[in-house]
């Protein structure tokens, strides 16, 4: 079955750019929507945005000015960039298949914003 | 950013049925049949339990069911089991924010 795995730095300095990649295995990235979501420690879930395999995107309006999601079909990967980060961006970041409902999810990766 | 309102906690004894509510507005839950529910055990990724209000993915127990009335969606767990103890989140499409999650509900099996 399809499995997702997030990768990237676990520590990012304030004002810098958070960059994560989601590798998809067990299936093709084609013909699906792919999403990024996050969960601050001890808090609830937040949808960040999604990308269709063809490249079209939709972002959470509250993050839209700082977010870019891209896809590399040749590598079966999609990526997240969040710029100008602050401590409020500290969270477990998840990648998932779908837009509207999400299944399956990656295991998540904790990203801490701190100097 | 607006969120959907869920009770902070719900509890029940083994074998009982419980219902978790998810209250939104006419711009999200009340307007679209795009409500999904997720189960999250501590330290784990969320798991899809219900999509499009009342559809169960393959492999999810039929003890889980979803419904919607007006601006409130509900998740019912029947025959409560110890393994159902977890956090549950609802999610809906929203005309203003695209997709919005609920505040989350901690389910405790007594």
Tab-separated table of N, CA and C in Angstrom, chain A residues 13-94:
chain	number	residue	atom	x	y	z
A	13	UNK	N	15.933	28.294	12.186
A	13	UNK	CA	16.071	29.567	12.904
A	13	UNK	C	14.943	30.529	12.536
A	14	UNK	N	14.553	31.377	13.480
A	14	UNK	CA	13.524	32.393	13.188
A	14	UNK	C	13.920	33.238	11.986
A	15	UNK	N	12.928	33.577	11.170
A	15	UNK	CA	13.030	34.373	9.947
A	15	UNK	C	13.547	33.564	8.753
A	16	UNK	N	14.002	32.339	8.972
A	16	UNK	CA	14.497	31.533	7.861
A	16	UNK	C	13.357	30.706	7.227
A	17	UNK	N	13.722	29.856	6.271
A	17	UNK	CA	12.731	29.076	5.531
A	17	UNK	C	12.738	27.613	5.959
A	18	UNK	N	11.557	27.120	6.280
A	18	UNK	CA	11.357	25.710	6.612
A	18	UNK	C	11.152	24.956	5.306
A	19	UNK	N	11.919	23.886	5.109
A	19	UNK	CA	11.796	23.090	3.881
A	19	UNK	C	11.655	21.612	4.237
A	20	UNK	N	10.600	20.991	3.738
A	20	UNK	CA	10.349	19.566	3.969
A	20	UNK	C	9.994	18.880	2.658
A	21	UNK	N	10.326	17.598	2.594
A	21	UNK	CA	9.985	16.781	1.430
A	21	UNK	C	9.203	15.562	1.888
A	22	UNK	N	8.241	15.164	1.096
A	22	UNK	CA	7.458	13.962	1.355
A	22	UNK	C	7.709	12.968	0.224
A	23	UNK	N	8.248	11.816	0.569
A	23	UNK	CA	8.518	10.769	-0.412
A	23	UNK	C	7.379	9.756	-0.396
A	24	UNK	N	6.849	9.475	-1.582
A	24	UNK	CA	5.726	8.550	-1.723
A	24	UNK	C	6.239	7.218	-2.261
A	25	UNK	N	5.935	6.131	-1.579
A	25	UNK	CA	6.346	4.804	-2.028
A	25	UNK	C	5.136	3.877	-2.079
A	26	UNK	N	5.247	2.834	-2.897
A	26	UNK	CA	4.164	1.864	-3.007
A	26	UNK	C	3.063	2.276	-3.956
A	27	UNK	N	3.251	3.375	-4.655
A	27	UNK	CA	2.245	3.851	-5.594
A	27	UNK	C	2.727	5.110	-6.280
A	28	UNK	N	2.040	5.501	-7.336
A	28	UNK	CA	2.443	6.686	-8.092
A	28	UNK	C	1.825	7.954	-7.512
A	29	UNK	N	2.583	9.035	-7.628
A	29	UNK	CA	2.086	10.325	-7.186
A	29	UNK	C	1.071	10.889	-8.186
A	30	UNK	N	1.025	10.319	-9.366
A	30	UNK	CA	0.146	10.809	-10.417
A	30	UNK	C	-1.324	10.567	-10.095
A	31	UNK	N	-2.143	11.502	-10.588
A	31	UNK	CA	-3.599	11.385	-10.507
A	31	UNK	C	-4.181	11.567	-9.099
A	32	UNK	N	-3.374	12.099	-8.188
A	32	UNK	CA	-3.874	12.360	-6.843
A	32	UNK	C	-3.543	13.779	-6.398
A	33	UNK	N	-4.278	14.239	-5.380
A	33	UNK	CA	-3.937	15.441	-4.638
A	33	UNK	C	-3.072	15.030	-3.450
A	34	UNK	N	-2.176	15.943	-3.053
A	34	UNK	CA	-1.261	15.675	-1.939
A	34	UNK	C	-1.228	16.904	-1.030
A	35	UNK	N	-1.309	16.665	0.260
A	35	UNK	CA	-1.460	17.774	1.207
A	35	UNK	C	-0.361	17.825	2.256
A	36	UNK	N	-0.199	19.009	2.817
A	36	UNK	CA	0.630	19.220	4.002
A	36	UNK	C	-0.282	19.728	5.127
A	37	UNK	N	-0.071	19.204	6.310
A	37	UNK	CA	-0.819	19.614	7.497
A	37	UNK	C	0.182	19.717	8.651
A	38	UNK	N	-0.234	20.392	9.721
A	38	UNK	CA	0.663	20.509	10.866
A	38	UNK	C	-0.108	20.505	12.178
A	39	UNK	N	0.612	20.229	13.266
A	39	UNK	CA	-0.001	20.164	14.587
A	39	UNK	C	1.004	20.675	15.612
A	40	UNK	N	0.789	21.886	16.131
A	40	UNK	CA	1.664	22.394	17.200
A	40	UNK	C	1.604	21.461	18.404
A	41	UNK	N	2.664	21.376	19.173
A	41	UNK	CA	2.680	20.472	20.334
A	41	UNK	C	1.494	20.690	21.252
A	42	UNK	N	0.751	19.639	21.520
A	42	UNK	CA	-0.387	19.703	22.423
A	42	UNK	C	-1.617	20.395	21.869
A	43	UNK	N	-1.602	20.711	20.569
A	43	UNK	CA	-2.722	21.440	19.981
A	43	UNK	C	-3.360	20.660	18.835
A	44	UNK	N	-4.292	21.303	18.153
A	44	UNK	CA	-5.042	20.646	17.100
A	44	UNK	C	-4.370	20.713	15.737
A	45	UNK	N	-5.068	20.142	14.749
A	45	UNK	CA	-4.557	20.031	13.393
A	45	UNK	C	-4.864	21.277	12.569
A	46	UNK	N	-3.992	21.590	11.637
A	46	UNK	CA	-4.186	22.717	10.719
A	46	UNK	C	-3.782	22.288	9.318
A	47	UNK	N	-4.671	22.545	8.360
A	47	UNK	CA	-4.368	22.278	6.966
A	47	UNK	C	-3.506	23.406	6.413
A	48	UNK	N	-2.404	23.057	5.744
A	48	UNK	CA	-1.496	24.060	5.188
A	48	UNK	C	-1.794	24.313	3.713
A	49	UNK	N	-1.994	23.229	2.955
A	49	UNK	CA	-2.260	23.386	1.533
A	49	UNK	C	-2.153	22.059	0.802
A	50	UNK	N	-2.553	22.085	-0.477
A	50	UNK	CA	-2.424	20.868	-1.275
A	50	UNK	C	-1.915	21.187	-2.665
A	51	UNK	N	-1.429	20.142	-3.328
A	51	UNK	CA	-0.986	20.241	-4.711
A	51	UNK	C	-1.529	19.043	-5.478
A	52	UNK	N	-1.969	19.275	-6.707
A	52	UNK	CA	-2.341	18.194	-7.592
A	52	UNK	C	-1.076	17.751	-8.306
A	53	UNK	N	-1.015	16.515	-8.756
A	53	UNK	CA	0.214	16.004	-9.361
A	53	UNK	C	0.637	16.845	-10.579
A	54	UNK	N	-0.338	17.512	-11.188
A	54	UNK	CA	-0.043	18.342	-12.360
A	54	UNK	C	0.582	19.678	-11.970
A	55	UNK	N	0.499	20.018	-10.651
A	55	UNK	CA	1.137	21.246	-10.188
A	55	UNK	C	0.213	22.328	-9.667
A	56	UNK	N	-1.087	22.187	-9.857
A	56	UNK	CA	-1.998	23.215	-9.342
A	56	UNK	C	-2.072	23.126	-7.815
A	57	UNK	N	-2.182	24.284	-7.178
A	57	UNK	CA	-2.109	24.341	-5.715
A	57	UNK	C	-3.266	25.116	-5.101
A	58	UNK	N	-3.464	24.902	-3.803
A	58	UNK	CA	-4.430	25.656	-3.019
A	58	UNK	C	-3.867	25.736	-1.608
A	59	UNK	N	-3.833	26.958	-1.054
A	59	UNK	CA	-3.203	27.147	0.242
A	59	UNK	C	-4.189	27.703	1.263
A	60	UNK	N	-3.917	27.424	2.536
A	60	UNK	CA	-4.661	28.021	3.630
A	60	UNK	C	-4.457	29.539	3.567
A	61	UNK	N	-5.560	30.311	3.522
A	61	UNK	CA	-5.402	31.780	3.410
A	61	UNK	C	-4.529	32.383	4.506
A	62	UNK	N	-4.536	31.783	5.693
A	62	UNK	CA	-3.755	32.341	6.797
A	62	UNK	C	-2.255	32.157	6.610
A	63	UNK	N	-1.848	31.266	5.699
A	63	UNK	CA	-0.436	30.978	5.473
A	63	UNK	C	-0.001	31.277	4.037
A	64	UNK	N	-0.963	31.637	3.209
A	64	UNK	CA	-0.747	31.723	1.762
A	64	UNK	C	0.451	32.578	1.365
A	65	UNK	N	0.680	33.674	2.080
A	65	UNK	CA	1.763	34.583	1.703
A	65	UNK	C	3.144	33.997	1.974
A	66	UNK	N	3.208	32.913	2.763
A	66	UNK	CA	4.513	32.365	3.147
A	66	UNK	C	4.760	30.942	2.642
A	67	UNK	N	3.759	30.334	1.995
A	67	UNK	CA	3.834	28.907	1.658
A	67	UNK	C	4.015	28.671	0.162
A	68	UNK	N	4.847	27.678	-0.138
A	68	UNK	CA	4.944	27.166	-1.496
A	68	UNK	C	5.003	25.639	-1.424
A	69	UNK	N	4.120	24.985	-2.169
A	69	UNK	CA	4.147	23.527	-2.288
A	69	UNK	C	4.448	23.186	-3.740
A	70	UNK	N	5.380	22.265	-3.941
A	70	UNK	CA	5.782	21.869	-5.285
A	70	UNK	C	5.798	20.348	-5.388
A	71	UNK	N	5.824	19.836	-6.622
A	71	UNK	CA	5.814	18.394	-6.844
A	71	UNK	C	6.893	18.019	-7.854
A	72	UNK	N	7.506	16.868	-7.630
A	72	UNK	CA	8.487	16.316	-8.566
A	72	UNK	C	8.023	14.890	-8.890
A	73	UNK	N	7.302	14.742	-9.988
A	73	UNK	CA	6.750	13.442	-10.337
A	73	UNK	C	7.840	12.426	-10.682
A	74	UNK	N	8.978	12.896	-11.178
A	74	UNK	CA	10.058	11.972	-11.537
A	74	UNK	C	10.645	11.291	-10.302
A	75	UNK	N	10.572	11.984	-9.166
A	75	UNK	CA	11.088	11.423	-7.914
A	75	UNK	C	9.974	10.890	-7.011
A	76	UNK	N	8.721	11.046	-7.447
A	76	UNK	CA	7.559	10.648	-6.626
A	76	UNK	C	7.604	11.357	-5.273
A	77	UNK	N	7.854	12.656	-5.329
A	77	UNK	CA	7.970	13.464	-4.119
A	77	UNK	C	7.204	14.774	-4.278
A	78	UNK	N	6.794	15.342	-3.145
A	78	UNK	CA	6.303	16.707	-3.142
A	78	UNK	C	6.899	17.406	-1.929
A	79	UNK	N	6.945	18.732	-1.997
A	79	UNK	CA	7.707	19.482	-1.003
A	79	UNK	C	6.931	20.675	-0.462
A	80	UNK	N	7.372	21.129	0.712
A	80	UNK	CA	6.791	22.285	1.382
A	80	UNK	C	7.890	23.281	1.691
A	81	UNK	N	7.643	24.536	1.396
A	81	UNK	CA	8.515	25.617	1.854
A	81	UNK	C	7.646	26.640	2.573
A	82	UNK	N	8.081	26.997	3.778
A	82	UNK	CA	7.389	28.003	4.576
A	82	UNK	C	8.428	29.033	4.989
A	83	UNK	N	8.284	30.258	4.504
A	83	UNK	CA	9.329	31.244	4.787
A	83	UNK	C	8.982	32.147	5.957
A	84	UNK	N	9.982	32.890	6.396
A	84	UNK	CA	9.831	33.850	7.504
A	84	UNK	C	9.214	33.193	8.730
A	85	UNK	N	9.764	32.056	9.139
A	85	UNK	CA	9.158	31.306	10.247
A	85	UNK	C	9.395	31.997	11.589
A	86	UNK	N	8.467	31.743	12.515
A	86	UNK	CA	8.567	32.201	13.894
A	86	UNK	C	8.322	31.008	14.809
A	87	UNK	N	8.411	31.243	16.098
A	87	UNK	CA	8.174	30.171	17.064
A	87	UNK	C	6.776	29.567	16.903
A	88	UNK	N	5.837	30.352	16.414
A	88	UNK	CA	4.467	29.867	16.214
A	88	UNK	C	4.373	28.790	15.135
A	89	UNK	N	5.430	28.643	14.339
A	89	UNK	CA	5.445	27.612	13.296
A	89	UNK	C	6.027	26.294	13.796
A	90	UNK	N	6.430	26.247	15.051
A	90	UNK	CA	6.893	24.994	15.644
A	90	UNK	C	5.740	24.000	15.704
A	91	UNK	N	5.932	22.841	15.109
A	91	UNK	CA	4.843	21.875	15.000
A	91	UNK	C	5.352	20.544	14.464
A	92	UNK	N	4.529	19.525	14.578
A	92	UNK	CA	4.740	18.288	13.818
A	92	UNK	C	4.099	18.517	12.453
A	93	UNK	N	4.873	18.328	11.417
A	93	UNK	CA	4.391	18.518	10.052
A	93	UNK	C	4.131	17.153	9.425
A	94	UNK	N	2.919	17.003	8.863
A	94	UNK	CA	2.504	15.758	8.228
A	94	UNK	C	2.270	15.985	6.738
